[in-house]
Amino acid sequence: MSRLPTYLDRYPAKMVTRLSHELITKYAAQASRIFDPFCGSGSILAAARDSNIPCAGADINPYAILLSQVKLEGFNYNKAKQLCEQLVRLSLSCKLKLPIKWDNKRYWFTYTTLKKYEQIRYVFREHDLITTAEGRAILLAYALSVRRCSRADQRSPKPFISKQARATRAGKHFDPLTEIPQLLEQLSNLYGSPQDVKFDLYNGDIKSNDFLHSTIGSFSHIVTSPPYINAQDYFRNFKLELYLLEELLPFKVSKIHQNFIGTERGNLIAQVSEGALYDNLCRFPELKTVSERAPRLSEVVHRYFSDMDKCFEMFQSCIKPDGVLVIVCGDNLVAGEPIPTWAILNKMLEVRGFNLFDSYGDEIERRLLPPSRLGHKGLIKQEMVSAFRFSGSIVSS
Ligand SMILES: C[S@@+](CC[C@H](N)C(=O)[O-])C[C@H]1O[C@@H](n2cnc3c(N)ncnc32)[C@H](O)[C@@H]1O
């Protein structure tokens, strides 16, 4: 339980294992089915699985869904190894390519690495790897190889090419056909053999109408940590993996890249109604100051709360009467103005019929972080855990 995250399960704003287990034990031990609508790397789902509770997760990031799936279901390493060896052989002799549709690809990869990746992509697509647990593990190993075989600085979770990376990696060839089998073996050490668990995963935008009217069923518990305002640029963090996964998994980069909640991308305010703008100003009058200081950032905040409200409408539609919602969220600092994000979200939830029955602060200091981050002086000192019971009766705001 206290294992430090490795390169294999690194994920921005990943929930520490201690906290995800604590939330399940404290609030959801009796749950019949748990939903994490922002499942990321799947830590909450894995904690539900460890307590034998059926669960479902959603995330807009296809990489997150792939990682969660391999983590939850495990795979048969011998079968996966055999399949991977066959795919490596085929890729080596393959004359055809599945091009990566990304103008910037030559900035990130050498000519030879790109050529290999495009051959691998062709072979992988032909084998429809997404349909078996072993195929999905190979796809995850492939996705994990991408950053390693790029020109990016290997120390940073965010992709960028530093001076040091230029100096130490220039002229070297990083071979995905060697990396993928090695990563597959490491994944098997981490996620072990096939697991018998009941879970469902959905890749999509939770605030969209597709989810509101979907048939994902109902849940006795929703346990989640929503995205922060403008804190993690999930698209930027994963762009290399996403462009290389496109066409191997059923998603399009162009459909998701502006739809991550908390994003600064795109036309932010176009999708926010007049009513929502007004509601946001009532909930958080300091937004006026933010808009004078930094108009674009105030749009980010407006869009964030409007998006989160759409998610809460979705939560109402899929939680059972008397169901429990647990969210973990902290504060933000935008244009020098502290935003009590968790308190605003709590108010929005109360209006939608979720009654707060417990809340406490989880100190960031209590978290087991990799050594390099232990001394970090982050702005966020704690996150609030808030637990609600759904009454079903909507309060007028
Ligand atoms: C704070 S992280 C969750 C981390 C997770 N609890 C873990 O332990 O890895 C928030 C997640 O919300 C996802 N997300 C952002 N916008 C979304 C949207 N519109 N629909 C669904 N998921 C979204 C991000 O991709 C990210 O994985």
GROMACS .gro file of C-alpha atoms and ligand atoms in nm:
model
  424
    1MET     CA    1   0.000   0.000   0.000
    2SER     CA    2   0.288   0.237   0.062
    3ARG     CA    3   0.467   0.167  -0.267
    4LEU     CA    4   0.594   0.481  -0.438
    5PRO     CA    5   0.451   0.546  -0.785
    6THR     CA    6   0.691   0.447  -1.060
    7TYR     CA    7   0.731   0.554  -1.419
    8LEU     CA    8   0.475   0.284  -1.500
    9ASP     CA    9   0.185   0.430  -1.303
   10ARG     CA   10   0.279   0.796  -1.291
   11TYR     CA   11  -0.024   1.020  -1.346
   12PRO     CA   12  -0.073   1.394  -1.278
   13ALA     CA   13  -0.269   1.457  -0.955
   14LYS     CA   14  -0.284   1.085  -0.892
   15MET     CA   15  -0.452   0.998  -0.563
   16VAL     CA   16  -0.216   0.833  -0.316
   17THR     CA   17  -0.308   0.472  -0.238
   18ARG     CA   18  -0.343   0.544   0.133
   19LEU     CA   19  -0.618   0.801   0.065
   20SER     CA   20  -0.813   0.596  -0.191
   21HIS     CA   21  -0.827   0.301   0.049
   22GLU     CA   22  -0.922   0.534   0.337
   23LEU     CA   23  -1.216   0.675   0.137
   24ILE     CA   24  -1.350   0.332   0.046
   25THR     CA   25  -1.316   0.196   0.402
   26LYS     CA   26  -1.465   0.506   0.562
   27TYR     CA   27  -1.755   0.584   0.329
   28ALA     CA   28  -1.815   0.299   0.088
   29ALA     CA   29  -1.747  -0.033   0.265
   30GLN     CA   30  -2.114  -0.131   0.213
   31ALA     CA   31  -2.141   0.002  -0.144
   32SER     CA   32  -2.318  -0.208  -0.407
   33ARG     CA   33  -2.147  -0.026  -0.697
   34ILE     CA   34  -1.900   0.262  -0.698
   35PHE     CA   35  -1.846   0.517  -0.976
   36ASP     CA   36  -1.539   0.736  -1.029
   37PRO     CA   37  -1.628   0.978  -1.312
   38PHE     CA   38  -1.271   1.121  -1.323
   39CYS     CA   39  -1.086   0.794  -1.271
   40GLY     CA   40  -0.742   0.899  -1.405
   41SER     CA   41  -0.495   0.625  -1.320
   42GLY     CA   42  -0.767   0.422  -1.148
   43SER     CA   43  -0.652   0.446  -0.784
   44ILE     CA   44  -1.006   0.472  -0.645
   45LEU     CA   45  -1.125   0.187  -0.867
   46ALA     CA   46  -0.831  -0.029  -0.757
   47ALA     CA   47  -0.921   0.039  -0.392
   48ALA     CA   48  -1.284  -0.064  -0.468
   49ARG     CA   49  -1.155  -0.378  -0.639
   50ASP     CA   50  -0.939  -0.459  -0.334
   51SER     CA   51  -1.259  -0.450  -0.124
   52ASN     CA   52  -1.445  -0.669  -0.379
   53ILE     CA   53  -1.689  -0.391  -0.467
   54PRO     CA   54  -1.812  -0.371  -0.829
   55CYS     CA   55  -1.709  -0.039  -0.982
   56ALA     CA   56  -1.712   0.178  -1.292
   57GLY     CA   57  -1.487   0.459  -1.404
   58ALA     CA   58  -1.490   0.726  -1.672
   59ASP     CA   59  -1.230   0.966  -1.803
   60ILE     CA   60  -1.193   1.180  -2.113
   61ASN     CA   61  -0.827   1.073  -2.139
   62PRO     CA   62  -0.800   0.745  -2.335
   63TYR     CA   63  -0.457   0.683  -2.182
   64ALA     CA   64  -0.618   0.696  -1.833
   65ILE     CA   65  -0.876   0.437  -1.937
   66LEU     CA   66  -0.609   0.207  -2.081
   67LEU     CA   67  -0.396   0.236  -1.766
   68SER     CA   68  -0.696   0.177  -1.536
   69GLN     CA   69  -0.807  -0.123  -1.738
   70VAL     CA   70  -0.468  -0.298  -1.731
   71LYS     CA   71  -0.433  -0.214  -1.361
   72LEU     CA   72  -0.775  -0.360  -1.275
   73GLU     CA   73  -0.783  -0.667  -1.495
   74GLY     CA   74  -0.416  -0.777  -1.500
   75PHE     CA   75  -0.300  -1.004  -1.783
   76ASN     CA   76  -0.133  -1.334  -1.861
   77TYR     CA   77   0.233  -1.247  -1.907
   78ASN     CA   78   0.332  -1.560  -2.101
   79LYS     CA   79   0.056  -1.507  -2.358
   80ALA     CA   80   0.133  -1.134  -2.377
   81LYS     CA   81   0.506  -1.200  -2.420
   82GLN     CA   82   0.445  -1.443  -2.707
   83LEU     CA   83   0.210  -1.202  -2.880
   84CYS     CA   84   0.452  -0.914  -2.828
   85GLU     CA   85   0.743  -1.111  -2.978
   86GLN     CA   86   0.531  -1.189  -3.282
   87LEU     CA   87   0.433  -0.823  -3.320
   88VAL     CA   88   0.794  -0.708  -3.288
   89ARG     CA   89   0.899  -0.953  -3.565
   90LEU     CA   90   0.617  -0.838  -3.792
   91SER     CA   91   0.697  -0.470  -3.730
   92LEU     CA   92   1.065  -0.524  -3.816
   93SER     CA   93   0.977  -0.661  -4.159
   94CYS     CA   94   0.670  -0.443  -4.222
   95LYS     CA   95   0.684  -0.232  -4.537
   96LEU     CA   96   0.363  -0.046  -4.456
   97LYS     CA   97   0.302   0.236  -4.209
   98LEU     CA   98   0.014   0.388  -4.019
   99PRO     CA   99   0.124   0.754  -4.015
  100ILE     CA  100   0.103   0.962  -3.699
  101LYS     CA  101  -0.120   1.256  -3.791
  102TRP     CA  102   0.066   1.530  -3.607
  103ASP     CA  103   0.250   1.823  -3.769
  104ASN     CA  104   0.496   1.849  -3.478
  105LYS     CA  105   0.604   1.487  -3.469
  106ARG     CA  106   0.955   1.553  -3.607
  107TYR     CA  107   1.028   1.792  -3.322
  108TRP     CA  108   0.976   1.513  -3.069
  109PHE     CA  109   1.114   1.204  -3.242
  110THR     CA  110   1.409   1.120  -3.465
  111TYR     CA  111   1.342   1.005  -3.821
  112THR     CA  112   1.429   0.641  -3.740
  113THR     CA  113   1.217   0.627  -3.425
  114LEU     CA  114   0.920   0.772  -3.613
  115LYS     CA  115   0.960   0.520  -3.892
  116LYS     CA  116   0.958   0.234  -3.640
  117TYR     CA  117   0.656   0.373  -3.458
  118GLU     CA  118   0.460   0.407  -3.781
  119GLN     CA  119   0.539   0.045  -3.875
  120ILE     CA  120   0.443  -0.072  -3.525
  121ARG     CA  121   0.118   0.124  -3.552
  122TYR     CA  122   0.031  -0.049  -3.876
  123VAL     CA  123   0.093  -0.395  -3.727
  124PHE     CA  124  -0.087  -0.313  -3.400
  125ARG     CA  125  -0.394  -0.184  -3.580
  126GLU     CA  126  -0.410  -0.500  -3.792
  127HIS     CA  127  -0.417  -0.708  -3.471
  128ASP     CA  128  -0.693  -0.508  -3.301
  129LEU     CA  129  -0.510  -0.524  -2.968
  130ILE     CA  130  -0.785  -0.351  -2.774
  131THR     CA  131  -0.998  -0.669  -2.770
  132THR     CA  132  -0.789  -0.879  -2.525
  133ALA     CA  133  -0.628  -0.818  -2.184
  134GLU     CA  134  -0.287  -0.917  -2.325
  135GLY     CA  135  -0.334  -0.684  -2.624
  136ARG     CA  136  -0.427  -0.397  -2.394
  137ALA     CA  137  -0.117  -0.459  -2.180
  138ILE     CA  138   0.096  -0.441  -2.498
  139LEU     CA  139  -0.077  -0.116  -2.595
  140LEU     CA  140   0.001   0.027  -2.252
  141ALA     CA  141   0.366  -0.079  -2.284
  142TYR     CA  142   0.367   0.090  -2.625
  143ALA     CA  143   0.218   0.411  -2.478
  144LEU     CA  144   0.476   0.404  -2.198
  145SER     CA  145   0.758   0.365  -2.449
  146VAL     CA  146   0.659   0.685  -2.629
  147ARG     CA  147   0.810   0.936  -2.385
  148ARG     CA  148   1.119   0.721  -2.337
  149CYS     CA  149   1.184   0.705  -2.709
  150SER     CA  150   1.120   1.076  -2.764
  151ARG     CA  151   1.363   1.365  -2.732
  152ALA     CA  152   1.185   1.483  -2.415
  153ASP     CA  153   1.361   1.530  -2.085
  154GLN     CA  154   1.308   1.203  -1.898
  155ARG     CA  155   1.301   1.365  -1.552
  156SER     CA  156   0.986   1.562  -1.605
  157PRO     CA  157   0.629   1.425  -1.604
  158LYS     CA  158   0.542   1.705  -1.851
  159PRO     CA  159   0.691   1.666  -2.196
  160PHE     CA  160   0.951   1.926  -2.280
  161ILE     CA  161   1.292   1.924  -2.440
  162SER     CA  162   1.536   2.080  -2.195
  163LYS     CA  163   1.894   2.193  -2.260
  164GLN     CA  164   2.009   1.888  -2.065
  165ALA     CA  165   1.797   1.654  -2.276
  166ARG     CA  166   1.938   1.811  -2.592
  167ALA     CA  167   2.292   1.759  -2.463
  168THR     CA  168   2.252   1.405  -2.333
  169ARG     CA  169   2.013   1.257  -2.588
  170ALA     CA  170   2.129   1.417  -2.913
  171GLY     CA  171   2.229   1.169  -3.182
  172LYS     CA  172   2.105   0.868  -2.981
  173HIS     CA  173   1.848   0.630  -3.115
  174PHE     CA  174   1.579   0.508  -2.878
  175ASP     CA  175   1.426   0.190  -3.007
  176PRO     CA  176   1.058   0.126  -2.928
  177LEU     CA  177   1.095  -0.236  -3.040
  178THR     CA  178   1.337  -0.298  -2.752
  179GLU     CA  179   1.154  -0.078  -2.500
  180ILE     CA  180   0.805  -0.228  -2.546
  181PRO     CA  181   0.893  -0.589  -2.444
  182GLN     CA  182   1.089  -0.459  -2.142
  183LEU     CA  183   0.802  -0.238  -2.030
  184LEU     CA  184   0.559  -0.525  -2.075
  185GLU     CA  185   0.763  -0.739  -1.836
  186GLN     CA  186   0.774  -0.456  -1.581
  187LEU     CA  187   0.397  -0.413  -1.612
  188SER     CA  188   0.346  -0.782  -1.542
  189ASN     CA  189   0.551  -0.748  -1.220
  190LEU     CA  190   0.329  -0.460  -1.114
  191TYR     CA  191  -0.018  -0.577  -1.215
  192GLY     CA  192   0.032  -0.951  -1.189
  193SER     CA  193  -0.193  -1.218  -1.326
  194PRO     CA  194  -0.553  -1.185  -1.455
  195GLN     CA  195  -0.797  -1.068  -1.189
  196ASP     CA  196  -1.158  -1.172  -1.154
  197VAL     CA  197  -1.326  -0.835  -1.100
  198LYS     CA  198  -1.648  -0.671  -1.205
  199PHE     CA  199  -1.586  -0.328  -1.351
  200ASP     CA  200  -1.681  -0.106  -1.643
  201LEU     CA  201  -1.478   0.173  -1.798
  202TYR     CA  202  -1.600   0.454  -2.022
  203ASN     CA  203  -1.382   0.685  -2.225
  204GLY     CA  204  -1.563   1.012  -2.277
  205ASP     CA  205  -1.646   1.363  -2.168
  206ILE     CA  206  -1.847   1.333  -1.847
  207LYS     CA  207  -2.010   1.674  -1.888
  208SER     CA  208  -2.148   1.590  -2.233
  209ASN     CA  209  -2.506   1.491  -2.304
  210ASP     CA  210  -2.381   1.144  -2.406
  211PHE     CA  211  -2.320   1.067  -2.040
  212LEU     CA  212  -2.629   1.242  -1.908
  213HIS     CA  213  -2.851   1.021  -2.123
  214SER     CA  214  -2.633   0.712  -2.118
  215THR     CA  215  -2.713   0.370  -1.983
  216ILE     CA  216  -2.421   0.330  -1.747
  217GLY     CA  217  -2.669   0.234  -1.474
  218SER     CA  218  -2.701   0.359  -1.121
  219PHE     CA  219  -2.457   0.370  -0.832
  220SER     CA  220  -2.486   0.355  -0.456
  221HIS     CA  221  -2.163   0.557  -0.430
  222ILE     CA  222  -1.968   0.810  -0.634
  223VAL     CA  223  -1.612   0.861  -0.508
  224THR     CA  224  -1.388   1.095  -0.704
  225SER     CA  225  -1.128   1.371  -0.726
  226PRO     CA  226  -1.231   1.622  -0.994
  227PRO     CA  227  -0.983   1.815  -1.206
  228TYR     CA  228  -0.854   2.143  -1.066
  229ILE     CA  229  -0.895   2.484  -1.228
  230ASN     CA  230  -0.607   2.543  -1.463
  231ALA     CA  231  -0.369   2.331  -1.252
  232GLN     CA  232  -0.287   2.040  -1.479
  233ASP     CA  233  -0.292   2.072  -1.853
  234TYR     CA  234  -0.386   1.708  -1.906
  235PHE     CA  235  -0.377   1.740  -2.282
  236ARG     CA  236  -0.029   1.887  -2.283
  237ASN     CA  237   0.093   1.625  -2.036
  238PHE     CA  238  -0.024   1.341  -2.257
  239LYS     CA  239  -0.001   1.482  -2.608
  240LEU     CA  240   0.282   1.254  -2.723
  241GLU     CA  241   0.104   0.940  -2.604
  242LEU     CA  242  -0.231   1.058  -2.740
  243TYR     CA  243  -0.109   1.133  -3.092
  244LEU     CA  244   0.060   0.794  -3.103
  245LEU     CA  245  -0.246   0.612  -2.964
  246GLU     CA  246  -0.485   0.778  -3.208
  247GLU     CA  247  -0.634   0.518  -3.447
  248LEU     CA  248  -0.524   0.234  -3.217
  249LEU     CA  249  -0.790   0.325  -2.961
  250PRO     CA  250  -1.135   0.458  -3.056
  251PHE     CA  251  -1.090   0.835  -3.005
  252LYS     CA  252  -0.987   1.144  -3.196
  253VAL     CA  253  -0.739   1.396  -3.053
  254SER     CA  254  -0.935   1.681  -3.214
  255LYS     CA  255  -1.252   1.578  -3.024
  256ILE     CA  256  -1.095   1.576  -2.679
  257HIS     CA  257  -0.817   1.832  -2.660
  258GLN     CA  258  -1.036   2.130  -2.568
  259ASN     CA  259  -1.275   1.938  -2.347
  260PHE     CA  260  -1.064   1.861  -2.043
  261ILE     CA  261  -1.229   2.035  -1.748
  262GLY     CA  262  -1.015   2.319  -1.610
  263THR     CA  263  -0.852   2.377  -1.947
  264GLU     CA  264  -0.727   2.708  -2.081
  265ARG     CA  265  -0.775   2.593  -2.440
  266GLY     CA  266  -1.026   2.704  -2.699
  267ASN     CA  267  -1.319   2.940  -2.686
  268LEU     CA  268  -1.396   2.905  -2.318
  269ILE     CA  269  -1.689   3.129  -2.267
  270ALA     CA  270  -1.890   3.036  -2.578
  271GLN     CA  271  -2.031   2.731  -2.400
  272VAL     CA  272  -2.119   2.912  -2.077
  273SER     CA  273  -2.475   3.045  -2.056
  274GLU     CA  274  -2.561   3.396  -1.930
  275GLY     CA  275  -2.732   3.233  -1.633
  276ALA     CA  276  -2.420   3.034  -1.544
  277LEU     CA  277  -2.203   3.350  -1.563
  278TYR     CA  278  -2.439   3.523  -1.322
  279ASP     CA  279  -2.452   3.223  -1.085
  280ASN     CA  280  -2.073   3.205  -1.076
  281LEU     CA  281  -2.045   3.572  -0.978
  282CYS     CA  282  -2.296   3.518  -0.697
  283ARG     CA  283  -2.108   3.212  -0.569
  284PHE     CA  284  -1.772   3.384  -0.592
  285PRO     CA  285  -1.791   3.768  -0.610
  286GLU     CA  286  -1.407   3.794  -0.624
  287LEU     CA  287  -1.435   3.671  -0.984
  288LYS     CA  288  -1.495   4.036  -1.072
  289THR     CA  289  -1.145   4.123  -0.945
  290VAL     CA  290  -0.999   3.828  -1.138
  291SER     CA  291  -1.167   3.946  -1.459
  292GLU     CA  292  -1.022   4.297  -1.417
  293ARG     CA  293  -0.672   4.160  -1.355
  294ALA     CA  294  -0.672   3.873  -1.602
  295PRO     CA  295  -0.980   3.850  -1.826
  296ARG     CA  296  -0.876   3.523  -1.989
  297LEU     CA  297  -0.821   3.355  -1.651
  298SER     CA  298  -1.163   3.465  -1.533
  299GLU     CA  299  -1.306   3.284  -1.837
  300VAL     CA  300  -1.118   2.971  -1.729
  301VAL     CA  301  -1.285   2.995  -1.387
  302HIS     CA  302  -1.633   3.059  -1.534
  303ARG     CA  303  -1.597   2.767  -1.768
  304TYR     CA  304  -1.468   2.541  -1.491
  305PHE     CA  305  -1.766   2.598  -1.260
  306SER     CA  306  -2.012   2.574  -1.546
  307ASP     CA  307  -1.855   2.243  -1.657
  308MET     CA  308  -1.854   2.107  -1.303
  309ASP     CA  309  -2.222   2.196  -1.267
  310LYS     CA  310  -2.299   1.989  -1.578
  311CYS     CA  311  -2.109   1.699  -1.419
  312PHE     CA  312  -2.313   1.735  -1.101
  313GLU     CA  313  -2.631   1.713  -1.306
  314MET     CA  314  -2.495   1.386  -1.444
  315PHE     CA  315  -2.418   1.265  -1.089
  316GLN     CA  316  -2.781   1.335  -0.990
  317SER     CA  317  -2.899   1.125  -1.280
  318CYS     CA  318  -2.695   0.817  -1.189
  319ILE     CA  319  -2.679   0.811  -0.809
  320LYS     CA  320  -2.936   0.605  -0.618
  321PRO     CA  321  -3.168   0.774  -0.366
  322ASP     CA  322  -2.975   0.799  -0.038
  323GLY     CA  323  -2.654   0.733  -0.232
  324VAL     CA  324  -2.323   0.875  -0.108
  325LEU     CA  325  -2.095   1.113  -0.297
  326VAL     CA  326  -1.737   1.171  -0.181
  327ILE     CA  327  -1.520   1.432  -0.349
  328VAL     CA  328  -1.163   1.533  -0.282
  329CYS     CA  329  -1.069   1.884  -0.384
  330GLY     CA  330  -0.858   2.178  -0.269
  331ASP     CA  331  -0.824   2.550  -0.334
  332ASN     CA  332  -0.674   2.738  -0.624
  333LEU     CA  333  -0.488   3.062  -0.675
  334VAL     CA  334  -0.588   3.243  -0.995
  335ALA     CA  335  -0.438   3.582  -1.086
  336GLY     CA  336  -0.327   3.620  -0.723
  337GLU     CA  337  -0.682   3.564  -0.596
  338PRO     CA  338  -0.741   3.259  -0.373
  339ILE     CA  339  -1.039   3.059  -0.493
  340PRO     CA  340  -1.204   2.829  -0.238
  341THR     CA  341  -1.284   2.576  -0.513
  342TRP     CA  342  -1.396   2.299  -0.279
  343ALA     CA  343  -1.630   2.529  -0.082
  344ILE     CA  344  -1.790   2.658  -0.406
  345LEU     CA  345  -1.833   2.303  -0.539
  346ASN     CA  346  -1.989   2.200  -0.207
  347LYS     CA  347  -2.245   2.484  -0.234
  348MET     CA  348  -2.329   2.381  -0.591
  349LEU     CA  349  -2.382   2.022  -0.476
  350GLU     CA  350  -2.608   2.126  -0.189
  351VAL     CA  351  -2.831   2.306  -0.440
  352ARG     CA  352  -2.855   1.983  -0.637
  353GLY     CA  353  -2.979   1.784  -0.338
  354PHE     CA  354  -2.650   1.650  -0.198
  355ASN     CA  355  -2.634   1.707   0.179
  356LEU     CA  356  -2.291   1.735   0.338
  357PHE     CA  357  -2.252   1.499   0.634
  358ASP     CA  358  -1.876   1.488   0.683
  359SER     CA  359  -1.565   1.677   0.578
  360TYR     CA  360  -1.200   1.690   0.678
  361GLY     CA  361  -0.869   1.818   0.544
  362ASP     CA  362  -0.615   1.571   0.414
  363GLU     CA  363  -0.270   1.729   0.459
  364ILE     CA  364  -0.049   1.702   0.153
  365GLU     CA  365   0.240   1.649   0.398
  366ARG     CA  366   0.085   1.317   0.504
  367ARG     CA  367   0.128   1.185   0.154
  368LEU     CA  368   0.403   0.954   0.053
  369LEU     CA  369   0.561   1.135  -0.239
  370PRO     CA  370   0.870   1.052  -0.437
  371PRO     CA  371   1.180   1.192  -0.257
  372SER     CA  372   1.231   1.475  -0.507
  373ARG     CA  373   0.891   1.620  -0.412
  374LEU     CA  374   0.912   1.581  -0.035
  375GLY     CA  375   1.050   1.928   0.012
  376HIS     CA  376   0.823   2.092  -0.240
  377LYS     CA  377   0.649   2.410  -0.139
  378GLY     CA  378   0.323   2.374  -0.326
  379LEU     CA  379   0.050   2.633  -0.289
  380ILE     CA  380  -0.202   2.369  -0.197
  381LYS     CA  381  -0.134   2.255   0.158
  382GLN     CA  382  -0.434   2.030   0.194
  383GLU     CA  383  -0.724   1.888   0.003
  384MET     CA  384  -1.070   1.866   0.151
  385VAL     CA  385  -1.257   1.539   0.161
  386SER     CA  386  -1.632   1.610   0.153
  387ALA     CA  387  -1.897   1.341   0.190
  388PHE     CA  388  -2.262   1.400   0.090
  389ARG     CA  389  -2.583   1.199   0.099
  390PHE     CA  390  -2.817   1.245  -0.196
  391SER     CA  391  -3.163   1.346  -0.080
  392GLY     CA  392  -3.307   1.382  -0.426
  393SER     CA  393  -3.480   1.710  -0.339
  394ILE     CA  394  -3.338   2.006  -0.525
  395VAL     CA  395  -3.291   2.326  -0.325
  396SER     CA  396  -3.365   2.654  -0.507
  397SER     CA  397  -3.054   2.874  -0.515
  398LIG     C1  398  -0.752   1.486  -1.046
  398LIG     S1  399  -0.746   1.382  -1.186
  398LIG     C2  400  -0.801   1.227  -1.122
  398LIG     C3  401  -0.687   1.149  -1.068
  398LIG     C4  402  -0.727   1.012  -1.019
  398LIG     N1  403  -0.808   1.019  -0.899
  398LIG     C5  404  -0.603   0.928  -0.994
  398LIG     O1  405  -0.581   0.886  -0.882
  398LIG     O2  406  -0.526   0.908  -1.090
  398LIG     C6  407  -0.882   1.438  -1.281
  398LIG     C7  408  -0.912   1.355  -1.404
  398LIG     O3  409  -1.024   1.416  -1.469
  398LIG     C8  410  -1.013   1.388  -1.607
  398LIG     N2  411  -1.101   1.479  -1.682
  398LIG     C9  412  -1.081   1.609  -1.714
  398LIG     N3  413  -1.183   1.656  -1.788
  398LIG    C10  414  -1.271   1.554  -1.802
  398LIG    C11  415  -1.396   1.540  -1.868
  398LIG     N4  416  -1.450   1.642  -1.937
  398LIG     N5  417  -1.460   1.421  -1.863
  398LIG    C12  418  -1.405   1.316  -1.795
  398LIG     N6  419  -1.285   1.323  -1.733
  398LIG    C13  420  -1.219   1.441  -1.735
  398LIG    C14  421  -0.864   1.407  -1.636
  398LIG     O4  422  -0.828   1.340  -1.754
  398LIG    C15  423  -0.802   1.347  -1.510
  398LIG     O5  424  -0.769   1.213  -1.532
   0.00000   0.00000   0.00000
